[in-house]
């Protein structure tokens, strides 16, 4: 019972906190639902330059408000997503991209997980193969003879 | 024996990762290069804080090496930084201020109280020029060479030590 009450209290605090936080971020009106969708995905993928790990759609830093305003204006202006992202990185640097671009200095970043997966797969194949060979070799001539004898006895019964 | 050594590979991987993460603990995320380094100071058109009638643009920053300091009356660190900026101005370095997200009264009050090392102040109440410069807080300081190209960017407080060890050498480098 006490646990339930504790959980309910925690949930209430969580929800209440969420609401209070949401109050700091302005809402925007869009006539076009597609534009609204793009606005939300863009502001969720841009990182606040002042805060360390917050998207601008979730940050009440003044610079985040300015950036949201700019995204909004550029969207109404008919700009493409890539143009808007470029607009931001030209001013605030690659730091603001939550998804780093694939380019010379990010090959390692993007390539490492794939390479590690490949190495892992290769290891599994090698280990399995080595085990299979090892267990097959372990039967000596005498053991094999005895195995054959056992199999034959089973068959003849 | 050789096979056993393979078992150490994950441990090795873990150690390498630990080194990177440990180093990450002591990195300052504010110390990153401005996206505008080696690029032209952005074009702008604004009035000055001192005189609403006087219009200035990026030609203001051509012809000599200039330190451009972004400040605001609302910014406590900017107040602490003023003695260092006054020191730089006394050494004959040209300083231009950007009064960022202030009202005119607040900006002028600030200069009266904490001193004015600036030849002139660009008035940027909406933070438009600040946005073009990728400013995300104040104070921030840009070194602009005689061709109007941004050569150095300092985020945050300039300590007296920074003046001696970073700012002055950078200014000399581009003089």
Coordinates of C-alpha atoms in Angstrom, one line a residue:
Chain A
X1 CA 0.0 0.0 0.0
X2 CA 2.8 2.4 1.0
X3 CA 4.6 1.5 -2.2
X4 CA 1.5 2.3 -4.3
X5 CA 1.1 5.7 -2.5
X6 CA 4.8 6.4 -3.1
X7 CA 4.5 5.5 -6.8
X8 CA 1.4 7.7 -7.2
X9 CA 3.2 10.6 -5.6
X10 CA 6.2 10.1 -7.9
X11 CA 4.0 10.0 -10.9
X12 CA 2.2 13.2 -9.8
X13 CA 5.5 15.0 -9.3
X14 CA 6.7 13.8 -12.7
X15 CA 3.6 15.0 -14.5
X16 CA 3.4 18.2 -12.6
X17 CA 7.1 18.9 -13.3
X18 CA 6.5 18.2 -17.0
X19 CA 3.7 20.6 -17.2
X20 CA 5.6 23.4 -15.5
X21 CA 8.5 22.9 -17.9
X22 CA 6.3 22.9 -20.9
X23 CA 5.0 26.3 -19.8
X24 CA 8.4 27.9 -20.6
X25 CA 8.2 26.9 -24.3
X26 CA 5.9 28.8 -26.5
X27 CA 3.4 27.1 -28.8
X28 CA 3.1 28.0 -32.4
X29 CA 0.2 27.9 -34.8
X30 CA 0.6 26.3 -38.2
X31 CA -2.0 26.2 -40.9
X32 CA -0.2 23.3 -42.5
X33 CA 0.2 20.1 -40.5
X34 CA 3.2 19.0 -42.6
X35 CA 5.0 22.2 -41.7
X36 CA 4.1 21.7 -38.0
X37 CA 5.5 18.2 -38.2
X38 CA 8.8 19.5 -39.8
X39 CA 9.0 22.2 -37.2
X40 CA 8.8 19.6 -34.4
X41 CA 11.3 17.2 -35.9
X42 CA 13.8 20.1 -36.7
X43 CA 13.6 21.6 -33.2
X44 CA 14.0 18.1 -31.7
X45 CA 17.1 17.4 -33.8
X46 CA 18.9 20.7 -33.0
X47 CA 20.9 20.9 -29.9
X48 CA 20.9 23.9 -27.6
X49 CA 24.4 25.5 -27.9
X50 CA 24.3 26.7 -24.3
X51 CA 23.0 23.6 -22.6
X52 CA 25.0 20.5 -22.9
X53 CA 22.3 17.9 -23.7
X54 CA 19.0 19.4 -24.5
X55 CA 17.3 19.9 -27.8
X56 CA 16.1 23.4 -28.5
X57 CA 12.5 22.2 -28.4
X58 CA 13.0 21.3 -24.8
X59 CA 15.2 24.1 -23.5
X60 CA 14.2 27.5 -22.1
X61 CA 17.7 29.1 -22.7
X62 CA 17.2 32.4 -24.6
X63 CA 19.4 31.2 -27.5
X64 CA 17.1 28.2 -27.9
X65 CA 14.1 30.5 -28.1
X66 CA 15.9 32.5 -30.8
X67 CA 16.7 29.4 -32.7
X68 CA 13.1 28.1 -32.6
X69 CA 11.9 31.5 -33.8
X70 CA 14.4 31.3 -36.7
X71 CA 13.4 27.7 -37.6
X72 CA 9.8 28.9 -37.6
X73 CA 10.5 31.9 -39.8
X74 CA 12.6 29.9 -42.3
X75 CA 9.9 27.2 -42.5
X76 CA 7.2 29.9 -43.3
X77 CA 9.7 31.3 -45.8
X78 CA 9.6 27.9 -47.7
X79 CA 13.1 26.7 -46.9
X80 CA 14.1 23.1 -47.1
X81 CA 15.1 21.2 -43.9
X82 CA 18.7 20.9 -45.1
X83 CA 18.9 24.7 -45.7
X84 CA 17.6 25.3 -42.2
X85 CA 20.2 22.9 -40.7
X86 CA 22.9 24.6 -42.7
X87 CA 21.7 28.0 -41.6
X88 CA 22.2 26.9 -38.0
X89 CA 25.6 25.1 -38.4
X90 CA 27.0 28.1 -40.3
X91 CA 26.4 30.2 -37.2
X92 CA 26.6 27.8 -34.2
X93 CA 28.8 25.0 -35.6
X94 CA 28.3 21.2 -36.0
X95 CA 27.8 21.1 -32.3
X96 CA 24.1 21.9 -32.7
X97 CA 23.4 18.8 -34.9
X98 CA 22.3 15.8 -32.9
X99 CA 22.9 13.6 -35.9
X100 CA 26.4 14.4 -37.0
X101 CA 26.9 14.5 -40.8
X102 CA 28.8 11.8 -42.6
X103 CA 32.0 13.5 -43.7
X104 CA 35.8 13.1 -43.5
X105 CA 36.2 13.5 -39.8
X106 CA 33.0 11.6 -38.8
X107 CA 33.7 8.4 -40.7
X108 CA 35.2 6.9 -37.6
X109 CA 32.2 7.9 -35.5
X110 CA 29.7 6.4 -37.9
X111 CA 31.9 3.5 -39.1
X112 CA 33.0 2.2 -35.7
X113 CA 29.7 0.6 -34.6
X114 CA 29.5 -1.1 -38.1
X115 CA 33.1 -2.3 -37.9
X116 CA 32.6 -3.6 -34.3
X117 CA 29.5 -5.5 -35.4
X118 CA 31.5 -7.0 -38.3
X119 CA 34.4 -8.0 -36.0
X120 CA 31.9 -9.5 -33.5
X121 CA 30.2 -11.5 -36.2
X122 CA 33.6 -12.7 -37.5
X123 CA 34.6 -13.8 -34.0
X124 CA 31.4 -15.8 -33.5
X125 CA 31.9 -17.6 -36.8
X126 CA 35.6 -18.4 -35.9
X127 CA 34.8 -19.6 -32.4
X128 CA 31.9 -21.8 -33.6
X129 CA 34.0 -23.3 -36.4
X130 CA 37.0 -23.9 -34.0
X131 CA 34.7 -25.6 -31.5
X132 CA 33.2 -27.8 -34.2
X133 CA 36.6 -28.9 -35.5
X134 CA 38.0 -29.5 -32.0
X135 CA 35.1 -31.7 -30.9
X136 CA 35.3 -33.8 -34.1
X137 CA 39.0 -34.3 -33.7
X138 CA 38.9 -35.3 -30.1
X139 CA 37.7 -38.9 -31.0
X140 CA 40.7 -41.2 -31.2
X141 CA 40.7 -44.3 -33.4
X142 CA 39.8 -46.5 -30.4
X143 CA 36.9 -44.2 -29.4
X144 CA 35.6 -44.3 -32.9
X145 CA 35.7 -48.0 -33.0
X146 CA 33.8 -48.2 -29.8
X147 CA 31.2 -45.7 -31.0
X148 CA 30.7 -47.7 -34.2
X149 CA 30.3 -50.9 -32.1
X150 CA 27.6 -49.1 -30.0
X151 CA 25.8 -47.9 -33.0
X152 CA 25.8 -51.3 -34.6
X153 CA 24.6 -53.0 -31.5
X154 CA 21.7 -50.5 -31.3
X155 CA 20.8 -51.2 -34.9
X156 CA 20.9 -55.0 -34.7
X157 CA 18.6 -55.1 -31.7
Chain B
X1 CA 48.1 -19.8 -24.5
X2 CA 47.6 -17.7 -27.6
X3 CA 43.9 -18.5 -27.6
X4 CA 43.7 -17.3 -24.0
X5 CA 45.1 -13.9 -25.0
X6 CA 42.1 -13.3 -27.3
X7 CA 39.9 -13.3 -24.2
X8 CA 41.7 -10.1 -23.2
X9 CA 40.4 -8.2 -26.2
X10 CA 37.2 -7.0 -24.6
X11 CA 39.2 -5.8 -21.6
X12 CA 41.4 -3.9 -23.9
X13 CA 38.4 -2.4 -25.6
X14 CA 37.0 -1.4 -22.2
X15 CA 40.3 0.3 -21.2
X16 CA 40.4 2.3 -24.4
X17 CA 36.8 3.4 -24.0
X18 CA 37.5 4.3 -20.3
X19 CA 40.4 6.5 -21.4
X20 CA 38.2 8.4 -23.8
X21 CA 35.4 8.8 -21.3
X22 CA 37.7 9.8 -18.5
X23 CA 39.2 12.5 -20.7
X24 CA 35.7 13.6 -21.6
X25 CA 35.1 14.4 -17.9
X26 CA 37.7 17.2 -17.9
X27 CA 36.7 18.7 -21.3
X28 CA 34.9 22.0 -21.2
X29 CA 32.1 21.9 -23.7
X30 CA 32.1 25.7 -24.0
X31 CA 35.6 25.6 -25.4
X32 CA 34.8 24.8 -29.0
X33 CA 35.8 26.7 -32.1
X34 CA 33.4 29.2 -33.5
X35 CA 31.9 28.2 -36.8
X36 CA 32.9 31.7 -38.0
X37 CA 36.6 31.4 -37.6
X38 CA 38.5 32.5 -40.8
X39 CA 35.2 33.8 -42.2
X40 CA 34.0 37.3 -42.9
X41 CA 32.4 39.2 -40.0
X42 CA 28.7 38.9 -40.9
X43 CA 27.1 41.7 -42.8
X44 CA 24.9 43.9 -40.6
X45 CA 23.2 47.2 -40.4
X46 CA 22.4 48.8 -37.0
X47 CA 22.4 52.0 -35.1
X48 CA 24.9 52.7 -32.4
X49 CA 24.1 52.6 -28.7
X50 CA 25.4 56.1 -28.2
X51 CA 23.6 57.8 -31.1
X52 CA 20.4 56.3 -32.6
X53 CA 20.9 58.4 -35.7
X54 CA 24.3 56.9 -36.5
X55 CA 24.1 53.8 -38.7
X56 CA 27.0 51.4 -38.9
X57 CA 27.7 48.3 -41.0
X58 CA 30.6 45.8 -41.3
X59 CA 32.9 48.4 -42.9
X60 CA 33.2 49.7 -39.3
X61 CA 35.5 46.7 -38.7
X62 CA 37.7 47.1 -41.7
X63 CA 41.1 48.8 -41.8
X64 CA 42.4 47.8 -38.3
X65 CA 42.5 44.9 -35.9
X66 CA 39.5 45.1 -33.6
X67 CA 38.2 43.2 -30.6
X68 CA 34.5 42.9 -30.8
X69 CA 32.9 42.2 -27.4
X70 CA 29.4 41.1 -26.9
X71 CA 28.0 42.3 -23.7
X72 CA 24.7 43.2 -21.9
X73 CA 23.6 45.0 -18.8
X74 CA 21.8 41.8 -17.7
X75 CA 25.1 39.9 -17.8
X76 CA 27.0 39.8 -14.5
X77 CA 30.2 38.3 -16.0
X78 CA 30.3 41.2 -18.4
X79 CA 30.7 43.6 -15.4
X80 CA 33.5 41.5 -14.0
X81 CA 35.2 41.6 -17.4
X82 CA 35.2 45.3 -17.8
X83 CA 38.5 46.0 -16.0
X84 CA 40.3 43.7 -18.4
X85 CA 38.7 45.3 -21.4
X86 CA 39.6 48.8 -20.1
X87 CA 43.2 47.5 -19.7
X88 CA 43.2 46.3 -23.3
X89 CA 41.9 49.7 -24.5
X90 CA 44.6 51.4 -22.6
X91 CA 47.2 49.4 -24.4
X92 CA 45.9 51.0 -27.6
X93 CA 43.8 48.1 -28.9
X94 CA 40.6 49.1 -30.7
X95 CA 37.5 47.7 -29.1
X96 CA 34.0 47.8 -30.5
X97 CA 31.1 46.6 -28.3
X98 CA 27.9 44.9 -29.2
X99 CA 25.2 45.8 -26.7
X100 CA 23.2 42.5 -26.8
X101 CA 19.5 42.3 -25.8
X102 CA 19.4 45.5 -23.8
X103 CA 17.3 48.6 -23.8
X104 CA 19.2 51.8 -24.7
X105 CA 18.9 53.1 -21.1
X106 CA 20.2 49.9 -19.6
X107 CA 23.2 49.8 -22.0
X108 CA 24.1 53.5 -21.4
X109 CA 23.7 53.0 -17.6
X110 CA 26.1 50.0 -17.7
X111 CA 28.8 52.0 -19.5
X112 CA 28.5 54.9 -17.1
X113 CA 28.8 52.6 -14.1
X114 CA 31.5 50.2 -15.3
X115 CA 33.5 52.3 -17.8
X116 CA 33.6 52.4 -21.5
X117 CA 36.5 50.8 -23.3
X118 CA 34.7 50.8 -26.6
X119 CA 35.3 53.2 -29.5
X120 CA 31.6 52.6 -30.4
X121 CA 28.8 50.2 -29.4
X122 CA 26.6 48.5 -31.9
X123 CA 23.1 48.4 -30.6
X124 CA 21.6 44.9 -30.9
X125 CA 18.3 44.9 -28.8
X126 CA 16.8 41.9 -30.6
X127 CA 20.1 39.9 -30.7
X128 CA 20.0 39.8 -34.5
X129 CA 23.7 40.4 -35.0
X130 CA 24.4 38.1 -32.0
X131 CA 22.5 35.3 -33.8
X132 CA 24.5 35.9 -37.0
X133 CA 27.7 35.5 -34.9
X134 CA 26.5 32.3 -33.2
X135 CA 26.5 34.0 -29.8
X136 CA 24.8 31.8 -27.2
X137 CA 25.6 33.8 -24.1
X138 CA 27.5 36.8 -23.1
X139 CA 30.3 37.8 -22.8
X140 CA 31.8 36.6 -26.0
X141 CA 34.7 38.2 -27.8
X142 CA 35.8 38.1 -31.4
X143 CA 39.1 39.2 -32.9
X144 CA 38.6 40.7 -36.3
X145 CA 41.6 41.4 -38.5
X146 CA 42.0 44.5 -40.8
X147 CA 40.2 42.7 -43.7
X148 CA 37.2 42.1 -41.5
X149 CA 37.8 38.4 -41.1
X150 CA 37.2 36.7 -37.7
X151 CA 40.5 35.3 -36.4
X152 CA 39.8 34.4 -32.8
X153 CA 36.8 33.7 -30.6
X154 CA 36.7 33.8 -26.8
X155 CA 33.6 32.4 -25.1
X156 CA 32.9 33.7 -21.6
X157 CA 34.9 35.6 -19.1
X158 CA 38.3 37.0 -20.0
X159 CA 40.6 36.8 -17.0
X160 CA 43.6 39.1 -16.5
X161 CA 45.6 36.0 -17.2
X162 CA 43.7 35.5 -20.5
X163 CA 44.6 39.1 -21.5
X164 CA 48.3 38.4 -21.1
X165 CA 48.5 34.9 -22.4
X166 CA 45.9 34.7 -25.1
X167 CA 44.3 38.0 -26.1
X168 CA 47.5 40.1 -26.5
X169 CA 49.4 37.4 -28.4
X170 CA 46.5 36.9 -30.7
X171 CA 46.1 40.6 -31.4
X172 CA 49.9 40.8 -32.1
X173 CA 49.7 37.9 -34.4
X174 CA 47.1 39.6 -36.7
X175 CA 48.4 43.1 -36.3

